[in-house]
Coordinates of C-alpha atoms in Angstrom, one line a residue:
M1389 CA 0.0 0.0 0.0
S1390 CA 1.4 3.4 -0.9
S1391 CA 1.8 5.9 1.9
P1392 CA -0.7 8.8 2.0
N1393 CA 0.4 12.3 0.8
P1394 CA 1.5 14.8 3.4
A1395 CA -1.8 16.7 3.6
R1396 CA -3.7 13.4 4.0
R1397 CA -1.2 12.2 6.6
R1398 CA -1.6 15.4 8.6
L1399 CA -5.4 15.0 8.5
L1400 CA -5.2 11.4 9.6
T1401 CA -2.9 12.3 12.4
S1402 CA -5.1 15.1 13.6
A1403 CA -8.2 13.0 13.4
M1404 CA -6.5 10.2 15.4
L1405 CA -5.5 12.7 18.1
L1406 CA -9.0 14.2 18.2
T1407 CA -10.6 10.9 18.8
T1408 CA -8.1 9.6 21.3
G1409 CA -7.8 12.9 23.2
G1410 CA -4.0 12.8 23.5
L1411 CA -2.5 16.1 24.5
A1412 CA 1.2 15.4 24.9
A1413 CA 1.4 13.6 21.6
C1414 CA -0.2 16.4 19.6
S1415 CA 1.8 19.3 21.0
H1416 CA 4.1 19.2 18.0
V1417 CA 1.6 18.3 15.2
G1418 CA -0.6 21.4 15.0
T1419 CA -3.6 21.4 12.7
P1420 CA -3.7 20.9 9.0
T1421 CA -3.5 24.2 7.0
D1422 CA -6.8 23.4 5.2
T1423 CA -8.7 22.5 8.3
L1424 CA -10.2 24.6 11.1
V1425 CA -10.3 22.7 14.5
Q1426 CA -12.5 24.1 17.2
A1427 CA -12.8 23.0 20.9
F1428 CA -16.5 23.3 21.5
A1429 CA -19.0 21.8 24.0
F1430 CA -21.8 20.4 21.9
D1431 CA -23.4 17.8 24.1
D1432 CA -26.8 19.4 23.6
I1433 CA -27.2 18.4 19.9
T1434 CA -30.0 15.9 19.4
S1435 CA -30.5 16.0 15.6
M1436 CA -29.1 17.3 12.3
D1437 CA -32.6 17.8 10.8
P1438 CA -33.5 21.5 10.7
A1439 CA -37.2 20.6 11.2
T1440 CA -36.3 18.9 14.5
S1441 CA -33.1 20.6 15.9
F1442 CA -33.7 23.2 18.5
E1443 CA -30.5 23.4 20.4
I1444 CA -27.9 26.2 20.5
S1445 CA -24.9 24.2 19.4
G1446 CA -26.8 22.5 16.6
G1447 CA -27.8 25.9 15.3
E1448 CA -24.3 26.7 14.4
I1449 CA -23.8 23.6 12.4
L1450 CA -27.2 23.9 10.6
G1451 CA -26.6 27.6 10.0
N1452 CA -23.5 26.7 7.9
T1453 CA -24.9 23.6 6.1
Y1454 CA -28.4 24.8 5.2
Q1455 CA -29.9 28.0 3.7
R1456 CA -33.2 29.8 4.0
L1457 CA -35.0 32.1 1.6
V1458 CA -34.0 35.2 3.6
G1459 CA -31.6 36.1 6.3
F1460 CA -30.6 39.2 8.4
E1461 CA -27.7 41.5 7.8
L1462 CA -25.1 40.8 10.5
D1463 CA -24.2 44.5 10.9
Q1464 CA -27.8 45.7 10.7
P1465 CA -29.9 42.8 12.1
S1466 CA -33.2 44.7 11.5
Q1467 CA -32.5 44.5 7.7
I1468 CA -33.7 41.4 5.9
V1469 CA -31.7 40.3 2.9
G1470 CA -32.3 37.6 0.2
V1471 CA -30.3 34.4 0.5
L1472 CA -32.0 31.9 -1.8
A1473 CA -34.7 34.4 -2.6
E1474 CA -34.0 36.9 -5.4
S1475 CA -37.0 39.0 -4.5
W1476 CA -40.4 39.0 -2.6
T1477 CA -43.5 41.1 -2.5
V1478 CA -46.2 41.6 0.2
S1479 CA -49.9 41.9 -0.6
T1480 CA -51.6 45.1 0.4
D1481 CA -53.6 43.3 3.1
G1482 CA -50.4 41.8 4.5
L1483 CA -51.8 38.2 4.3
Q1484 CA -49.6 36.9 1.4
I1485 CA -46.0 37.0 0.6
S1486 CA -44.7 35.9 -2.9
F1487 CA -41.1 34.8 -3.4
R1488 CA -39.0 34.4 -6.4
L1489 CA -35.8 32.2 -6.1
K1490 CA -32.4 32.9 -7.6
P1491 CA -31.8 30.8 -10.7
G1492 CA -29.2 28.0 -11.0
L1493 CA -29.3 26.9 -7.3
R1494 CA -28.2 23.3 -6.4
F1495 CA -28.0 21.2 -3.3
A1496 CA -24.8 19.6 -2.1
S1497 CA -26.1 16.3 -3.6
G1498 CA -26.1 17.9 -7.0
N1499 CA -29.9 18.0 -7.3
P1500 CA -31.4 21.3 -8.5
L1501 CA -33.0 23.6 -5.9
G1502 CA -36.3 25.1 -6.9
A1503 CA -39.6 26.3 -5.5
E1504 CA -40.8 22.7 -5.2
D1505 CA -38.1 22.1 -2.5
V1506 CA -39.0 25.2 -0.5
V1507 CA -42.7 24.2 -0.5
F1508 CA -41.8 20.7 0.5
S1509 CA -39.5 21.9 3.3
W1510 CA -42.0 24.2 4.9
Q1511 CA -44.9 21.7 4.5
R1512 CA -42.6 19.0 6.0
A1513 CA -41.6 21.1 9.0
V1514 CA -45.2 21.9 9.8
S1515 CA -46.4 18.3 9.2
L1516 CA -43.6 16.7 11.3
D1517 CA -44.7 19.2 14.1
K1518 CA -41.5 18.9 16.1
T1519 CA -40.4 21.5 18.7
P1520 CA -39.3 24.3 16.3
A1521 CA -42.5 24.0 14.1
F1522 CA -44.2 26.6 16.2
I1523 CA -42.2 29.3 14.5
L1524 CA -44.1 28.5 11.3
T1525 CA -47.4 27.5 12.8
Q1526 CA -47.7 30.8 14.7
L1527 CA -48.1 32.3 11.2
G1528 CA -51.4 30.4 10.8
L1529 CA -50.0 27.3 9.2
S1530 CA -51.2 23.8 10.3
K1531 CA -51.1 20.2 9.2
G1532 CA -54.6 20.7 7.8
N1533 CA -54.0 23.9 5.8
V1534 CA -50.2 24.1 5.0
A1535 CA -50.7 22.5 1.5
E1536 CA -53.1 25.3 0.7
R1537 CA -51.1 28.1 2.3
V1538 CA -47.6 27.3 1.0
V1539 CA -48.0 26.9 -2.8
Q1540 CA -45.7 26.7 -5.7
T1541 CA -46.6 29.1 -8.4
G1542 CA -43.8 28.4 -10.9
P1543 CA -40.4 26.6 -11.1
L1544 CA -38.7 29.4 -9.1
S1545 CA -41.7 31.0 -7.4
L1546 CA -44.0 30.3 -4.5
S1547 CA -46.5 32.1 -2.2
L1548 CA -47.1 32.0 1.5
S1549 CA -50.5 32.9 2.9
I1550 CA -50.6 33.7 6.6
G1551 CA -53.5 33.8 9.1
K1552 CA -53.3 37.3 10.4
P1553 CA -52.0 40.7 9.2
F1554 CA -48.7 40.4 11.2
A1555 CA -46.1 43.1 10.7
P1556 CA -44.2 41.9 7.5
S1557 CA -40.9 42.3 9.2
F1558 CA -42.0 39.8 11.8
V1559 CA -43.0 37.2 9.2
L1560 CA -39.8 37.6 7.3
N1561 CA -37.8 37.4 10.6
C1562 CA -39.6 34.1 11.3
L1563 CA -38.4 32.8 7.9
T1564 CA -34.8 33.5 8.9
A1565 CA -35.1 30.8 11.6
M1566 CA -33.5 27.3 11.2
V1567 CA -36.9 25.5 10.9
A1568 CA -37.5 27.4 7.6
S1569 CA -34.3 25.9 6.0
V1570 CA -34.7 24.4 2.5
V1571 CA -34.1 20.7 2.3
D1572 CA -33.5 18.4 -0.7
K1573 CA -36.9 16.9 -1.6
Q1574 CA -35.6 14.4 -4.1
L1575 CA -32.9 13.1 -1.7
L1576 CA -35.1 12.9 1.4
L1577 CA -37.9 11.1 -0.4
S1578 CA -35.4 8.5 -1.6
K1579 CA -34.5 7.9 2.1
E1580 CA -38.1 7.9 3.3
K1581 CA -39.3 5.1 5.6
D1582 CA -42.9 4.5 6.7
G1583 CA -43.9 8.0 5.5
D1584 CA -41.4 9.9 7.7
M1585 CA -40.3 12.2 4.8
G1586 CA -36.7 11.1 5.5
A1587 CA -36.7 12.1 9.1
A1588 CA -34.9 9.1 10.5
W1589 CA -32.1 9.4 7.9
L1590 CA -31.7 13.1 8.2
K1591 CA -31.2 13.0 11.9
L1592 CA -27.6 11.9 11.2
N1593 CA -27.1 13.1 7.6
H1594 CA -27.3 16.1 5.4
A1595 CA -29.7 17.4 2.7
G1596 CA -28.8 21.1 2.4
S1597 CA -27.4 23.7 0.0
G1598 CA -25.1 25.7 2.3
P1599 CA -21.4 26.3 1.8
W1600 CA -20.7 23.3 4.1
K1601 CA -22.0 19.8 4.3
L1602 CA -22.1 17.4 7.2
R1603 CA -19.5 14.7 7.0
D1604 CA -19.5 13.1 10.5
W1605 CA -21.2 13.5 13.9
R1606 CA -20.4 11.3 16.9
A1607 CA -22.3 12.6 19.9
N1608 CA -20.2 14.1 22.6
E1609 CA -17.0 13.3 20.7
I1610 CA -16.5 14.9 17.2
L1611 CA -18.3 16.7 14.5
V1612 CA -17.0 17.4 11.0
I1613 CA -18.3 19.6 8.2
E1614 CA -16.6 19.8 4.9
R1615 CA -16.7 22.2 2.0
N1616 CA -19.6 21.9 -0.4
D1617 CA -17.9 22.3 -3.8
L1618 CA -21.3 22.7 -5.5
F1619 CA -22.2 25.8 -3.5
H1620 CA -23.5 28.5 -5.7
G1621 CA -21.8 31.4 -3.8
P1622 CA -18.2 32.0 -2.9
K1623 CA -16.6 28.7 -1.9
P1624 CA -15.2 28.3 1.7
A1625 CA -11.4 28.8 1.8
L1626 CA -10.9 25.8 4.0
T1627 CA -11.6 22.1 3.2
R1628 CA -13.2 21.2 6.5
V1629 CA -14.1 22.3 10.0
I1630 CA -13.6 19.9 12.9
Y1631 CA -15.5 20.4 16.2
R1632 CA -13.9 18.6 19.1
H1633 CA -16.3 18.1 22.0
V1634 CA -14.4 19.5 25.0
K1635 CA -16.5 20.6 28.0
E1636 CA -13.7 21.8 30.4
A1637 CA -12.5 25.3 29.8
A1638 CA -9.1 24.5 31.2
T1639 CA -8.6 21.7 28.6
Q1640 CA -9.8 24.0 25.8
R1641 CA -7.3 26.6 26.8
L1642 CA -4.5 24.0 27.0
L1643 CA -5.3 22.7 23.6
L1644 CA -5.3 26.2 22.1
E1645 CA -2.0 27.2 23.7
K1646 CA -0.4 24.1 22.4
G1647 CA -1.7 24.7 18.9
D1648 CA -3.8 21.5 18.8
V1649 CA -7.0 23.5 18.1
D1650 CA -7.3 26.7 16.2
I1651 CA -10.2 28.1 18.3
A1652 CA -11.5 27.6 21.8
R1653 CA -15.2 28.5 22.3
N1654 CA -16.2 27.8 25.9
L1655 CA -13.7 29.6 28.0
A1656 CA -14.0 30.6 31.7
P1657 CA -13.4 34.2 32.8
Q1658 CA -10.1 33.3 34.4
D1659 CA -8.8 32.1 31.0
L1660 CA -9.3 35.4 29.2
A1661 CA -6.5 37.6 30.5
P1662 CA -3.8 35.0 30.1
L1663 CA -4.9 34.2 26.6
A1664 CA -5.1 37.9 25.6
A1665 CA -1.5 38.2 26.7
H1666 CA -0.4 35.2 24.6
P1667 CA 1.6 36.2 21.6
Q1668 CA 0.0 33.7 19.2
I1669 CA -3.6 34.1 20.4
K1670 CA -6.3 36.8 19.9
L1671 CA -9.7 37.2 21.5
I1672 CA -12.9 38.3 19.9
Q1673 CA -16.3 38.8 21.5
Q1674 CA -20.0 39.4 20.5
A1675 CA -23.0 40.2 22.6
K1676 CA -25.4 37.4 21.8
G1677 CA -29.2 37.1 21.8
V1678 CA -28.8 34.4 24.5
V1679 CA -30.2 34.8 28.1
F1680 CA -29.6 32.5 31.0
Y1681 CA -32.3 31.9 33.6
M1682 CA -33.7 29.6 36.3
G1683 CA -37.2 28.1 35.6
L1684 CA -39.3 27.3 38.6
N1685 CA -41.8 24.5 37.8
Q1686 CA -45.3 25.7 38.9
R1687 CA -46.4 22.1 39.2
H1688 CA -44.4 22.0 42.4
P1689 CA -46.8 23.3 45.2
L1690 CA -44.1 25.3 47.0
L1691 CA -42.7 26.9 43.8
A1692 CA -46.2 27.9 42.8
K1693 CA -46.5 30.3 45.7
P1694 CA -45.9 33.8 44.5
E1695 CA -43.8 34.6 47.6
V1696 CA -41.5 31.7 46.9
R1697 CA -41.0 32.9 43.3
G1698 CA -40.2 36.3 44.6
A1699 CA -37.8 35.0 47.2
F1700 CA -35.7 33.2 44.6
K1701 CA -35.2 36.5 42.8
W1702 CA -33.7 38.0 45.9
L1703 CA -31.5 35.0 46.6
V1704 CA -29.1 35.4 43.6
D1705 CA -25.9 37.4 44.1
Y1706 CA -26.0 39.0 40.7
E1707 CA -23.2 41.4 41.4
A1708 CA -20.8 38.6 42.6
I1709 CA -21.7 36.4 39.7
G1710 CA -21.1 39.2 37.3
A1711 CA -17.7 40.0 38.8
T1712 CA -16.5 36.4 38.8
L1713 CA -18.3 33.6 37.0
I1714 CA -19.4 35.5 34.0
K1715 CA -16.8 38.3 33.9
G1716 CA -16.0 38.9 30.3
I1717 CA -18.5 36.3 29.0
G1718 CA -21.7 37.9 30.1
R1719 CA -23.5 40.7 32.0
P1720 CA -26.2 40.5 34.6
H1721 CA -29.6 40.9 32.9
Q1722 CA -33.0 40.5 34.5
N1723 CA -35.3 40.6 31.4
F1724 CA -36.4 38.1 28.9
L1725 CA -35.5 40.3 25.9
P1726 CA -31.8 40.5 25.3
L1727 CA -30.3 44.0 24.8
G1728 CA -30.3 44.8 21.1
L1729 CA -33.9 43.7 20.4
L1730 CA -36.7 46.1 19.9
G1731 CA -38.2 47.0 23.3
A1732 CA -35.5 45.3 25.4
S1733 CA -35.3 46.7 29.0
S1734 CA -32.2 47.3 31.1
E1735 CA -34.1 47.4 34.4
Q1736 CA -32.4 45.4 37.1
P1737 CA -34.5 45.7 40.3
F1738 CA -33.2 42.6 42.1
K1739 CA -30.1 42.0 44.2
L1740 CA -29.0 39.6 46.9
D1741 CA -31.2 40.3 49.9
V1742 CA -31.5 37.3 52.2
A1743 CA -33.6 39.2 54.8
R1744 CA -36.2 40.1 52.2
A1745 CA -36.3 36.6 50.9
R1746 CA -36.7 35.2 54.4
A1747 CA -39.7 37.6 54.9
L1748 CA -41.3 36.4 51.7
L1749 CA -40.8 32.7 52.7
A1750 CA -42.3 33.4 56.2
K1751 CA -45.3 35.1 54.5
A1752 CA -45.7 31.8 52.5
G1753 CA -45.6 29.8 55.7
L1754 CA -42.2 28.5 54.9
A1755 CA -40.1 30.3 57.6
D1756 CA -38.0 27.1 58.1
G1757 CA -37.3 26.7 54.4
F1758 CA -37.6 23.6 52.4
K1759 CA -35.7 21.1 50.1
I1760 CA -35.8 21.3 46.3
S1761 CA -33.8 19.9 43.4
M1762 CA -32.2 21.8 40.4
D1763 CA -31.3 20.2 37.1
V1764 CA -28.0 21.5 35.7
R1765 CA -26.0 20.9 32.5
T1766 CA -22.5 20.1 33.6
I1767 CA -20.7 23.0 31.8
Q1768 CA -19.4 26.3 33.0
P1769 CA -20.5 28.9 33.9
V1770 CA -23.9 27.1 34.5
M1771 CA -22.6 24.7 37.1
G1772 CA -20.8 27.5 38.9
I1773 CA -23.9 29.7 39.0
A1774 CA -26.0 26.7 40.3
E1775 CA -23.5 26.2 43.1
A1776 CA -23.5 29.9 43.9
V1777 CA -27.3 30.0 44.1
Q1778 CA -27.3 26.8 46.2
Q1779 CA -25.1 28.6 48.7
T1780 CA -27.1 31.8 48.9
A1781 CA -30.5 30.0 49.0
A1782 CA -29.2 28.0 52.0
R1783 CA -28.9 31.2 53.9
A1784 CA -32.7 31.5 53.7
G1785 CA -33.2 27.9 54.6
I1786 CA -33.7 26.5 51.1
Q1787 CA -31.7 23.4 50.5
I1788 CA -31.1 22.8 46.8
E1789 CA -30.0 19.4 45.5
I1790 CA -28.1 19.9 42.3
I1791 CA -28.8 17.1 39.7
P1792 CA -26.0 17.3 37.1
G1793 CA -26.3 15.8 33.6
D1794 CA -25.3 16.4 30.0
G1795 CA -27.3 18.7 27.8
K1796 CA -29.4 16.0 26.2
Q1797 CA -30.4 14.5 29.5
V1798 CA -31.2 17.7 31.2
L1799 CA -33.2 19.1 28.2
T1800 CA -35.2 15.9 27.8
K1801 CA -36.3 16.0 31.4
Y1802 CA -37.1 19.8 31.2
R1803 CA -39.2 19.4 28.1
Q1804 CA -41.3 16.8 29.9
R1805 CA -41.9 19.2 32.9
R1806 CA -40.3 16.7 35.3
H1807 CA -38.0 19.2 36.9
D1808 CA -38.3 21.3 40.1
I1809 CA -35.8 24.0 39.1
F1810 CA -34.0 24.2 35.8
I1811 CA -31.1 26.4 35.0
G1812 CA -30.1 27.0 31.4
D1813 CA -30.2 29.3 28.4
W1814 CA -32.5 30.5 25.7
G1815 CA -31.2 31.7 22.3
T1816 CA -33.3 34.0 20.1
D1817 CA -34.5 32.0 17.1
Y1818 CA -35.0 35.1 14.9
W1819 CA -34.2 38.7 15.4
D1820 CA -37.6 39.9 16.5
P1821 CA -38.8 40.5 20.1
H1822 CA -41.7 38.0 19.6
S1823 CA -39.1 35.2 19.4
N1824 CA -38.5 35.5 23.2
A1825 CA -41.9 36.9 24.1
D1826 CA -43.5 33.9 22.4
T1827 CA -41.8 31.5 24.8
F1828 CA -41.5 33.5 28.0
T1829 CA -44.9 35.3 28.1
R1830 CA -47.2 33.2 26.0
N1831 CA -48.8 29.9 26.9
P1832 CA -52.1 29.4 25.1
D1833 CA -52.6 25.8 26.3
N1834 CA -51.1 24.7 29.6
S1835 CA -52.4 21.1 29.3
D1836 CA -50.1 18.1 29.0
G1837 CA -51.4 17.6 25.4
A1838 CA -50.6 21.1 24.3
K1839 CA -49.4 21.5 20.7
N1840 CA -47.0 24.3 21.4
K1841 CA -44.7 23.9 24.4
P1842 CA -42.8 27.1 25.1
L1843 CA -40.7 27.8 28.2
S1844 CA -43.8 29.1 30.0
W1845 CA -45.5 25.7 29.3
R1846 CA -42.4 23.8 30.5
N1847 CA -42.7 25.6 33.8
S1848 CA -46.5 25.2 33.9
W1849 CA -47.1 28.9 34.0
D1850 CA -50.7 29.5 33.0
I1851 CA -51.0 33.1 31.8
P1852 CA -54.1 33.8 29.6
E1853 CA -53.8 37.6 30.1
L1854 CA -50.1 37.8 29.3
T1855 CA -50.7 35.5 26.3
R1856 CA -53.4 38.0 25.0
Q1857 CA -51.0 40.9 25.5
T1858 CA -48.2 39.0 23.7
D1859 CA -50.5 38.2 20.8
A1860 CA -51.5 41.9 20.5
A1861 CA -47.8 43.1 20.5
V1862 CA -46.9 40.9 17.5
L1863 CA -49.8 42.4 15.5
E1864 CA -48.8 46.0 16.2
H1865 CA -47.3 47.7 13.1
D1866 CA -46.3 50.9 14.8
A1867 CA -42.7 50.4 16.1
A1868 CA -42.9 52.9 18.9
R1869 CA -46.2 51.5 20.2
R1870 CA -44.9 47.9 19.9
E1871 CA -41.8 48.9 21.9
Q1872 CA -44.1 50.2 24.7
M1873 CA -46.0 47.0 24.7
Y1874 CA -42.9 44.9 25.2
A1875 CA -41.8 47.2 28.0
A1876 CA -45.1 46.5 29.8
L1877 CA -44.7 42.8 29.2
Q1878 CA -41.3 42.8 30.8
A1879 CA -42.4 44.8 33.8
E1880 CA -45.1 42.2 34.6
F1881 CA -42.7 39.4 33.9
R1882 CA -40.2 40.7 36.4
K1883 CA -42.9 41.0 39.0
S1884 CA -44.8 37.7 38.7
S1885 CA -43.0 35.2 36.5
P1886 CA -41.5 31.9 37.7
F1887 CA -38.3 32.8 35.8
V1888 CA -35.2 34.2 37.6
M1889 CA -33.3 35.9 34.8
L1890 CA -29.6 35.8 35.4
F1891 CA -27.5 37.2 32.5
Q1892 CA -27.1 37.9 28.8
Q1893 CA -24.3 36.1 27.2
T1894 CA -21.2 37.8 25.7
Q1895 CA -19.7 35.1 23.6
V1896 CA -16.0 35.0 23.5
A1897 CA -13.7 33.0 21.2
A1898 CA -10.0 32.7 21.5
L1899 CA -8.2 32.2 18.2
R1900 CA -4.7 31.3 17.0
K1901 CA -3.5 34.4 15.2
N1902 CA -3.2 32.6 11.9
V1903 CA -7.0 32.3 11.8
Q1904 CA -8.5 35.0 9.6
G1905 CA -12.1 36.0 9.0
F1906 CA -13.8 34.3 11.9
R1907 CA -16.7 36.2 13.3
L1908 CA -19.2 35.4 16.0
G1909 CA -22.9 35.9 15.1
L1910 CA -25.7 37.5 17.1
T1911 CA -27.6 34.2 17.1
S1912 CA -26.5 30.6 17.4
D1913 CA -27.0 30.0 13.7
S1914 CA -25.3 33.1 12.4
T1915 CA -21.7 32.2 13.2
Y1916 CA -20.8 31.7 9.5
L1917 CA -17.5 29.9 8.6
A1918 CA -17.3 30.3 4.9
A1919 CA -15.1 33.4 5.1
V1920 CA -12.6 31.8 7.5
S1921 CA -9.1 31.1 6.3
K1922 CA -5.7 30.3 7.8
L1923 CA -2.3 31.9 7.1

């Protein structure tokens, strides 16, 4: 057998090191010049199907391997731009949007991409009715009517009919979400089993048109995307991107300093200053549309007491957490809208006040405190914040048992409403305030059989009046009035919700200085890698 060429040998060596986890052995190897290697915690990924995936880490992969008709301008996120769509028009009554696609589009499989694929993709997402489908069904689409409301009108044209005269910007923002990605109809139907529209196959495979295509995904180990040479736009400069699952910030830092990865993505505050001083490393940061919070399940009789909900909001040392656990990677934030979105509030009325919390507990008949559990994903800074809250809550007599788990375990339990307290994050699905309001202050059906299951549902918060106000805000066309409506929603949310809002993420990445063109996005699916190169 002939020996592999040098580039192939470097790739094989790198892949072996990535899968074996050796540090000492790889200190002299570095990474291949045509490959970007990232240390990244991605244990929350459950699927590679854009109609199913609803996790933050998965968003980055799908954002690079699939495309939607429209997207938002990174430097001006309120501006919608065409991606696969060449143009679109909105009817005078606001109930129909017509799209025309760019000519000559192809999927990574080589199959042509036309209006038939867009119609299939949106109808498929609504029909599968998985977690992210609500982004489309809120527009008035359902299994029963989607075939009539999403219609092909020509080889490169289609129309979308919506149920209410929403602000057109809201509708277009919804279509920038991952669930609106266009999938390869011909390929998926060839993989279909028992009428699943290729869902079982696509969970682990790829049917997109983005600049990258999925090559390999081994849960909690490694994920590889490679250049799509059939991409209709500028081709990626690199051949592949390797994500190595590394949960510990200290290990990510060590790998980066040794040159065994090109980028570290989940660093702790104490890593930032030393890395900034490193001659071969640079730091970049981006305020993200991601908020971290604690959810108190209202099915628990003690957590359902308004005084207990209030007590928890006074048992977080926001200042200390901001100065230590999230220093450089976030800022304390006590509202469900991240700063940067229309109507976002910067109000922060809560601080650590054990005496006030004790008074509220006594008013609830719980002067001696109680025991409760908290489900926590075992990554930082979430684990550290959970431990900090555990300590401050104990000062008021609340004994918290921390139940650690990986992202998939914790999210599965949370989505089934089997938690007491959950601590985690929520990333904006599209750059419109309704993306967060729809999940934090809207719960049209609190029953176990509810079709839509937002965060308010997961925490069993039954809120008919806030739901009505949220529905009214998304129909408001006047931007100033709409902004006022979201301010009112946030004020009531701070006062009565079972959510303890903790902080807004500032995402930081540390890069080897030979990495060029890497940019963090505002949302999980807008960190695009096609422009990245290595010197």
